[in-house]
Short mmCIF file of C-alpha atoms in Angstrom, two decimals:
data_model
loop_
_atom_site.label_atom_id
_atom_site.label_comp_id
_atom_site.label_asym_id
_atom_site.label_seq_id
_atom_site.Cartn_x
_atom_site.Cartn_y
_atom_site.Cartn_z
CA MET A 1 -21.49 -215.50 149.55
CA SER A 2 -19.81 -213.52 146.97
CA LEU A 3 -21.25 -210.23 145.78
CA PRO A 4 -21.44 -208.35 142.64
CA GLY A 5 -17.50 -206.92 141.92
CA LEU A 6 -16.67 -208.56 145.22
CA ASP A 7 -14.81 -212.35 144.92
CA LEU A 8 -14.56 -213.23 148.87
CA ASP A 9 -12.94 -216.30 147.70
CA LYS A 10 -10.12 -214.54 146.01
CA LEU A 11 -10.20 -211.68 148.54
CA GLY A 12 -9.75 -214.23 151.24
CA GLY A 13 -5.82 -214.57 150.66
CA LYS A 14 -5.52 -210.73 151.81
CA LEU A 15 -8.02 -210.63 154.85
CA GLY A 16 -8.13 -212.26 157.92
CA ASP A 17 -7.88 -215.88 159.09
CA GLY A 18 -11.34 -217.54 158.23
CA PRO A 19 -14.51 -217.50 156.00
CA LEU A 20 -15.35 -213.86 154.65
CA SER A 21 -18.82 -212.71 154.57
CA ALA A 22 -19.88 -209.29 153.06
CA GLN A 23 -22.64 -206.53 152.93
CA LEU A 24 -22.81 -204.05 150.23
CA VAL A 25 -23.33 -200.56 151.69
CA GLU A 26 -26.03 -199.04 150.33
CA GLY A 27 -26.27 -195.46 149.52
CA GLY A 28 -23.23 -194.90 147.07
CA ARG A 29 -24.10 -194.14 143.56
CA SER A 30 -20.67 -194.17 142.34
CA ASN A 31 -17.63 -196.51 143.52
CA LEU A 32 -18.74 -199.62 145.23
CA THR A 33 -18.02 -200.29 149.15
CA TYR A 34 -18.49 -203.13 151.33
CA VAL A 35 -18.10 -204.05 154.52
CA VAL A 36 -15.97 -207.43 154.91
CA THR A 37 -15.91 -209.93 157.75
CA ASP A 38 -13.85 -212.71 159.09
CA GLY A 39 -16.47 -212.77 162.32
CA LYS A 40 -13.82 -211.30 164.04
CA GLN A 41 -12.57 -208.29 162.52
CA LYS A 42 -14.17 -205.88 160.13
CA TRP A 43 -12.63 -204.07 157.15
CA VAL A 44 -14.17 -201.90 154.38
CA VAL A 45 -13.42 -202.56 150.68
CA ARG A 46 -13.48 -199.83 147.73
CA ARG A 47 -13.47 -200.57 144.17
CA PRO A 48 -15.05 -198.96 141.23
CA PRO A 49 -17.92 -199.44 139.73
CA LEU A 50 -19.26 -201.75 137.10
CA GLY A 51 -19.36 -201.10 133.50
CA HIS A 52 -19.10 -197.98 132.14
CA VAL A 53 -16.77 -195.77 133.85
CA LEU A 54 -15.06 -192.27 133.11
CA PRO A 55 -12.15 -191.49 132.15
CA THR A 56 -9.98 -189.97 135.12
CA ALA A 57 -12.83 -190.90 137.45
CA HIS A 58 -12.81 -193.83 139.99
CA ASP A 59 -8.88 -194.01 141.03
CA MET A 60 -8.41 -195.83 143.73
CA SER A 61 -4.91 -194.80 144.10
CA ARG A 62 -5.72 -191.28 144.51
CA GLU A 63 -8.32 -192.22 147.26
CA TYR A 64 -6.06 -194.24 149.12
CA ARG A 65 -3.44 -191.79 149.00
CA VAL A 66 -5.29 -188.88 150.18
CA ILE A 67 -6.93 -190.71 152.91
CA THR A 68 -3.55 -192.09 153.99
CA ALA A 69 -1.87 -188.36 153.98
CA LEU A 70 -4.56 -186.54 156.22
CA ARG A 71 -4.06 -189.78 159.02
CA ASP A 72 -2.15 -187.08 161.21
CA THR A 73 -4.34 -183.87 160.40
CA ALA A 74 -7.19 -182.39 162.38
CA VAL A 75 -9.66 -183.99 159.57
CA PRO A 76 -10.76 -187.52 160.54
CA VAL A 77 -10.32 -190.15 157.98
CA PRO A 78 -10.15 -194.10 158.36
CA ALA A 79 -6.84 -195.75 158.89
CA THR A 80 -5.77 -197.57 155.32
CA TYR A 81 -4.32 -200.87 155.07
CA PHE A 82 -3.58 -201.74 151.54
CA LEU A 83 -4.02 -200.83 147.86
CA CYS A 84 -4.39 -203.50 145.50
CA ASP A 85 -3.79 -202.76 141.73
CA ASP A 86 -3.83 -206.51 140.66
CA THR A 87 -6.98 -206.84 138.51
CA GLU A 88 -7.08 -210.49 138.83
CA VAL A 89 -8.48 -210.14 142.33
CA LEU A 90 -11.64 -208.34 141.71
CA GLY A 91 -11.52 -206.91 138.25
CA ALA A 92 -10.35 -203.57 139.53
CA PRO A 93 -7.90 -202.24 141.33
CA PHE A 94 -9.44 -201.67 145.32
CA TYR A 95 -8.09 -200.94 148.68
CA VAL A 96 -8.43 -201.60 151.88
CA MET A 97 -9.44 -199.29 154.95
CA GLU A 98 -10.64 -199.56 158.46
CA PHE A 99 -14.26 -199.61 159.57
CA MET A 100 -15.46 -196.52 161.24
CA PRO A 101 -18.20 -196.39 163.87
CA GLY A 102 -20.94 -193.60 163.21
CA VAL A 103 -23.95 -193.03 160.85
CA PRO A 104 -24.01 -191.30 157.35
CA TYR A 105 -27.05 -188.99 157.81
CA ARG A 106 -28.73 -189.54 154.48
CA SER A 107 -32.22 -187.61 154.64
CA LYS A 108 -34.07 -185.34 156.55
CA ASP A 109 -36.01 -187.58 158.51
CA GLU A 110 -33.24 -189.43 159.83
CA LEU A 111 -31.52 -186.42 161.04
CA GLY A 112 -34.58 -184.97 162.42
CA LYS A 113 -35.10 -187.53 165.04
CA LEU A 114 -32.42 -185.83 166.74
CA GLY A 115 -33.84 -182.73 167.24
CA PRO A 116 -33.10 -179.15 166.09
CA GLU A 117 -30.09 -178.47 168.13
CA ARG A 118 -28.20 -181.28 167.87
CA THR A 119 -28.73 -181.14 163.81
CA ARG A 120 -27.61 -177.58 164.16
CA ALA A 121 -24.35 -179.21 165.52
CA ILE A 122 -23.52 -181.42 163.32
CA ALA A 123 -24.10 -179.49 160.30
CA LEU A 124 -21.92 -176.82 161.86
CA ALA A 125 -19.46 -179.57 162.62
CA MET A 126 -19.05 -180.54 159.14
CA VAL A 127 -18.58 -177.19 157.71
CA ASP A 128 -15.71 -176.72 160.65
CA THR A 129 -14.65 -180.22 159.13
CA LEU A 130 -14.25 -178.64 155.82
CA ALA A 131 -12.34 -175.53 157.30
CA ASP A 132 -10.04 -177.81 158.80
CA LEU A 133 -9.41 -179.56 155.65
CA HIS A 134 -8.85 -176.19 153.74
CA ALA A 135 -6.23 -175.55 156.34
CA VAL A 136 -4.29 -178.33 155.70
CA ASP A 137 -0.72 -177.40 154.14
CA PRO A 138 -0.56 -179.89 151.05
CA ASP A 139 3.33 -179.87 151.61
CA SER A 140 3.51 -180.54 154.84
CA VAL A 141 1.47 -184.06 154.24
CA GLY A 142 2.96 -185.60 151.10
CA LEU A 143 0.28 -183.99 148.72
CA GLY A 144 2.17 -181.17 147.22
CA ASP A 145 1.95 -182.66 143.99
CA PHE A 146 -1.46 -184.37 144.30
CA GLY A 147 -2.76 -181.80 141.89
CA ARG A 148 -2.36 -178.52 139.39
CA PRO A 149 -3.93 -175.76 141.14
CA ALA A 150 -3.04 -173.34 138.52
CA GLY A 151 -6.00 -173.20 135.84
CA TYR A 152 -8.26 -175.25 138.44
CA LEU A 153 -11.56 -173.88 137.51
CA GLU A 154 -11.17 -173.72 134.03
CA ARG A 155 -9.70 -177.54 133.80
CA GLN A 156 -12.83 -178.20 135.99
CA LEU A 157 -15.39 -176.84 133.67
CA ARG A 158 -13.70 -178.57 130.83
CA ARG A 159 -13.48 -181.66 131.93
CA TRP A 160 -17.17 -182.01 133.42
CA GLY A 161 -18.24 -180.96 129.91
CA LYS A 162 -15.99 -183.70 128.39
CA GLN A 163 -17.77 -185.90 131.22
CA LEU A 164 -21.36 -185.07 130.16
CA ASP A 165 -20.21 -185.66 126.62
CA ALA A 166 -19.20 -189.42 127.62
CA SER A 167 -22.59 -190.15 129.19
CA ARG A 168 -24.93 -187.78 126.84
CA SER A 169 -27.35 -190.13 125.60
CA ARG A 170 -30.75 -188.01 125.72
CA ASP A 171 -31.75 -184.25 125.47
CA LEU A 172 -30.79 -182.49 128.71
CA PRO A 173 -32.68 -178.99 128.40
CA GLY A 174 -30.74 -176.03 129.64
CA ILE A 175 -27.29 -178.18 130.43
CA ASP A 176 -25.25 -176.54 127.57
CA ARG A 177 -26.74 -172.71 128.41
CA LEU A 178 -25.65 -173.49 131.78
CA HIS A 179 -22.05 -174.48 130.62
CA GLU A 180 -21.74 -171.53 128.56
CA ARG A 181 -22.56 -169.17 131.20
CA LEU A 182 -20.13 -170.67 133.48
CA ALA A 183 -17.69 -170.44 130.74
CA ALA A 184 -18.20 -166.57 130.51
CA ARG A 185 -18.12 -165.86 134.38
CA LEU A 186 -15.08 -167.66 135.05
CA PRO A 187 -13.48 -166.24 138.50
CA ALA A 188 -10.00 -166.28 139.02
CA SER A 189 -8.57 -168.61 141.70
CA THR A 190 -6.02 -167.11 144.31
CA GLU A 191 -5.78 -169.81 146.81
CA ALA A 192 -5.07 -173.65 146.62
CA THR A 193 -5.80 -176.36 149.11
CA ILE A 194 -6.70 -179.74 149.61
CA LEU A 195 -9.94 -180.56 147.72
CA HIS A 196 -12.42 -183.34 148.87
CA GLY A 197 -14.40 -182.36 145.94
CA ASP A 198 -17.78 -184.64 146.74
CA TYR A 199 -18.39 -182.60 150.50
CA ARG A 200 -21.50 -183.53 152.07
CA LEU A 201 -23.17 -184.79 155.28
CA ASP A 202 -23.58 -188.43 153.82
CA ASN A 203 -20.23 -188.39 153.05
CA THR A 204 -19.15 -188.19 156.48
CA LEU A 205 -20.16 -190.29 159.43
CA VAL A 206 -21.28 -189.05 162.91
CA LEU A 207 -20.99 -190.63 166.18
CA ASP A 208 -22.35 -188.80 169.32
CA ASP A 209 -22.69 -185.43 167.32
CA ARG A 210 -19.12 -185.41 166.06
CA ILE A 211 -17.60 -186.18 162.92
CA THR A 212 -15.65 -189.60 163.23
CA ALA A 213 -14.74 -189.85 159.61
CA VAL A 214 -14.53 -188.05 156.26
CA LEU A 215 -15.55 -190.72 153.42
CA ASP A 216 -15.37 -191.00 149.52
CA TRP A 217 -12.25 -189.27 148.49
CA GLU A 218 -12.38 -190.37 144.76
CA MET A 219 -12.50 -186.34 143.54
CA SER A 220 -10.32 -185.10 145.73
CA THR A 221 -7.21 -182.88 144.37
CA LEU A 222 -5.60 -179.43 145.08
CA GLY A 223 -7.57 -176.35 143.70
CA ASP A 224 -9.82 -173.60 144.67
CA PRO A 225 -11.45 -174.48 148.34
CA LEU A 226 -14.68 -172.64 147.42
CA ALA A 227 -15.28 -175.42 144.92
CA ASP A 228 -15.97 -177.57 148.01
CA LEU A 229 -18.18 -175.01 149.54
CA GLY A 230 -20.24 -174.40 146.66
CA LEU A 231 -20.67 -178.21 145.93
CA THR A 232 -21.68 -178.61 149.67
CA LEU A 233 -24.27 -175.69 149.51
CA ALA A 234 -25.66 -177.45 146.25
CA TYR A 235 -26.04 -180.58 147.75
CA ALA A 236 -27.81 -178.72 150.58
CA SER A 237 -30.36 -176.96 148.31
CA ARG A 238 -33.70 -177.08 149.88
CA GLU A 239 -35.19 -177.11 146.65
CA THR A 240 -34.24 -180.94 146.33
CA PRO A 241 -37.35 -183.27 146.11
CA ASP A 242 -38.06 -185.00 149.00
CA ASP A 243 -38.27 -188.44 147.32
CA SER A 244 -34.79 -188.27 145.18
CA ILE A 245 -31.79 -190.28 146.23
CA ILE A 246 -29.92 -187.33 146.50
CA SER A 247 -29.50 -186.02 150.63
CA ASN A 248 -32.30 -183.67 151.33
CA VAL A 249 -30.92 -183.10 155.19
CA SER A 250 -31.01 -179.40 154.79
CA GLY A 251 -35.09 -180.33 155.29
CA ALA A 252 -34.28 -181.47 158.99
CA PRO A 253 -35.54 -178.66 161.79
CA GLY A 254 -32.46 -177.04 163.14
CA TYR A 255 -30.35 -177.32 159.89
CA PRO A 256 -28.48 -173.86 159.28
CA SER A 257 -29.41 -172.05 155.97
CA ALA A 258 -27.26 -171.64 153.49
CA ASP A 259 -26.37 -168.16 154.55
CA GLU A 260 -25.63 -169.12 158.10
CA VAL A 261 -23.33 -171.94 156.63
CA ILE A 262 -21.30 -169.60 154.20
CA ASP A 263 -21.09 -167.17 157.42
CA HIS A 264 -19.69 -169.92 159.62
CA TYR A 265 -17.66 -171.17 156.75
CA ALA A 266 -15.74 -167.46 156.12
CA THR A 267 -15.93 -166.70 159.77
CA ARG A 268 -13.59 -169.85 160.17
CA THR A 269 -11.18 -169.38 156.87
CA GLY A 270 -11.36 -165.63 156.59
CA ARG A 271 -11.96 -166.32 153.15
CA ASP A 272 -14.10 -163.96 150.56
CA VAL A 273 -17.39 -165.74 149.65
CA SER A 274 -18.43 -162.84 147.40
CA ASP A 275 -18.66 -164.60 144.42
CA LEU A 276 -19.72 -167.76 145.74
CA ASP A 277 -22.82 -167.95 143.26
CA TRP A 278 -20.47 -169.01 140.33
CA TYR A 279 -19.40 -172.03 142.54
CA ILE A 280 -22.92 -173.07 143.55
CA ALA A 281 -24.11 -172.78 139.77
CA PHE A 282 -20.80 -174.83 139.08
CA SER A 283 -21.94 -177.37 141.71
CA PHE A 284 -25.28 -177.68 140.22
CA PHE A 285 -23.63 -178.59 136.53
CA LYS A 286 -21.46 -180.80 138.02
CA LEU A 287 -23.72 -182.55 140.13
CA ALA A 288 -25.77 -182.77 136.63
CA VAL A 289 -23.31 -184.54 134.99
CA ILE A 290 -22.43 -187.34 137.77
CA THR A 291 -26.22 -188.09 138.06
CA GLU A 292 -26.48 -188.26 134.29
CA GLY A 293 -23.49 -190.87 134.56
CA ILE A 294 -25.19 -192.97 136.82
CA TYR A 295 -28.17 -192.37 135.05
CA TYR A 296 -26.30 -194.07 131.90
CA ARG A 297 -25.11 -197.03 133.99
CA PHE A 298 -28.69 -197.65 135.16
CA SER A 299 -29.52 -197.71 131.63
CA GLN A 300 -27.16 -200.01 130.66
CA GLY A 301 -27.86 -202.17 133.44
CA LYS A 302 -24.83 -201.70 135.44
CA THR A 303 -25.54 -200.62 138.71
CA VAL A 304 -25.38 -202.29 142.03
CA GLY A 305 -27.79 -201.09 144.68
CA GLN A 306 -31.42 -199.87 144.83
CA GLY A 307 -33.04 -196.49 144.20
CA PHE A 308 -31.42 -195.94 140.95
CA GLU A 309 -34.66 -195.92 138.96
CA LYS A 310 -35.78 -192.17 140.06
CA ILE A 311 -32.28 -190.84 138.96
CA GLY A 312 -32.69 -189.91 135.78
CA ALA A 313 -35.70 -187.37 136.28
CA LEU A 314 -33.43 -185.68 138.65
CA VAL A 315 -30.94 -184.17 135.98
CA GLU A 316 -33.46 -181.67 134.61
CA PRO A 317 -34.30 -180.12 138.01
CA VAL A 318 -30.69 -180.02 139.19
CA VAL A 319 -29.84 -177.80 135.68
CA ALA A 320 -32.65 -175.49 136.61
CA GLN A 321 -31.12 -174.69 140.10
CA GLY A 322 -27.83 -174.07 138.24
CA ASN A 323 -29.12 -171.78 135.80
CA ALA A 324 -31.51 -170.01 138.67
CA THR A 325 -28.35 -169.46 140.62
CA LEU A 326 -25.61 -168.26 138.42
CA LYS A 327 -26.01 -164.12 138.61
CA GLU A 328 -26.48 -162.12 135.35
CA SER A 329 -23.40 -160.53 134.44
#
């Protein structure tokens, strides 16, 4: 049986020897992820969402390229098999990668079952993996031209402002003020690394308290590494509502505080984190825009999966956290 966005009959000519079956991986709110099997082997298929797609987002070739490039580094990633640009197959470009074992912990209840010591170990392993990513020399893995580091933060702020306008269908109190305040306090980036762009615990797989794979690289580029750390901290905010669809893993007993995460990253990397409030506030802005884009698709009836009915109410509290985080100059 085929699923929305996945034609197994057309895919069958490219995978396996027998009839295929598939399951949608729940939890993803952007690109669609399916586990496909012929009864003997398993693969993972990634494709863009159905319907409204923002410019520059959901680029399958970029995601495929960065995962392939990181294969022989300290960053754990799945093996990649092939990229298909032929839209006649699934209606959009897609790629196929290795099925990796592990659990994407999305809630404090899931993580809490492991106990405080294991929870802390997993969270710090996630930070270590981020430090490992930021230690990779882009040129050494063929990613020297993967982005334009100069002016990265300014372009990011402008880009997400445009993304907001592309998905704006209702009044969002405080979001324009946050955007203006971020523009007025834009820090100067001094270093560029490979960025994941959406780094959080449920974009990793965990097995035996180790990170076995980092997934969902659709927003990766070259830029300021503190942008990744800021987003990780925004996702782990302990003010996140328990019933939201955003991960609330930081509420699990043993999960390190924001200050502990920052100190651990700074110790591992030696980076100056004194301006991190800007990066966290920007991450709340970015998260609000992403969430509003998903709400926009949901309002048009163009989403696949469960839980989207809650997402519209999440945007305003995220904006408020951004404004509260950003220090006055």
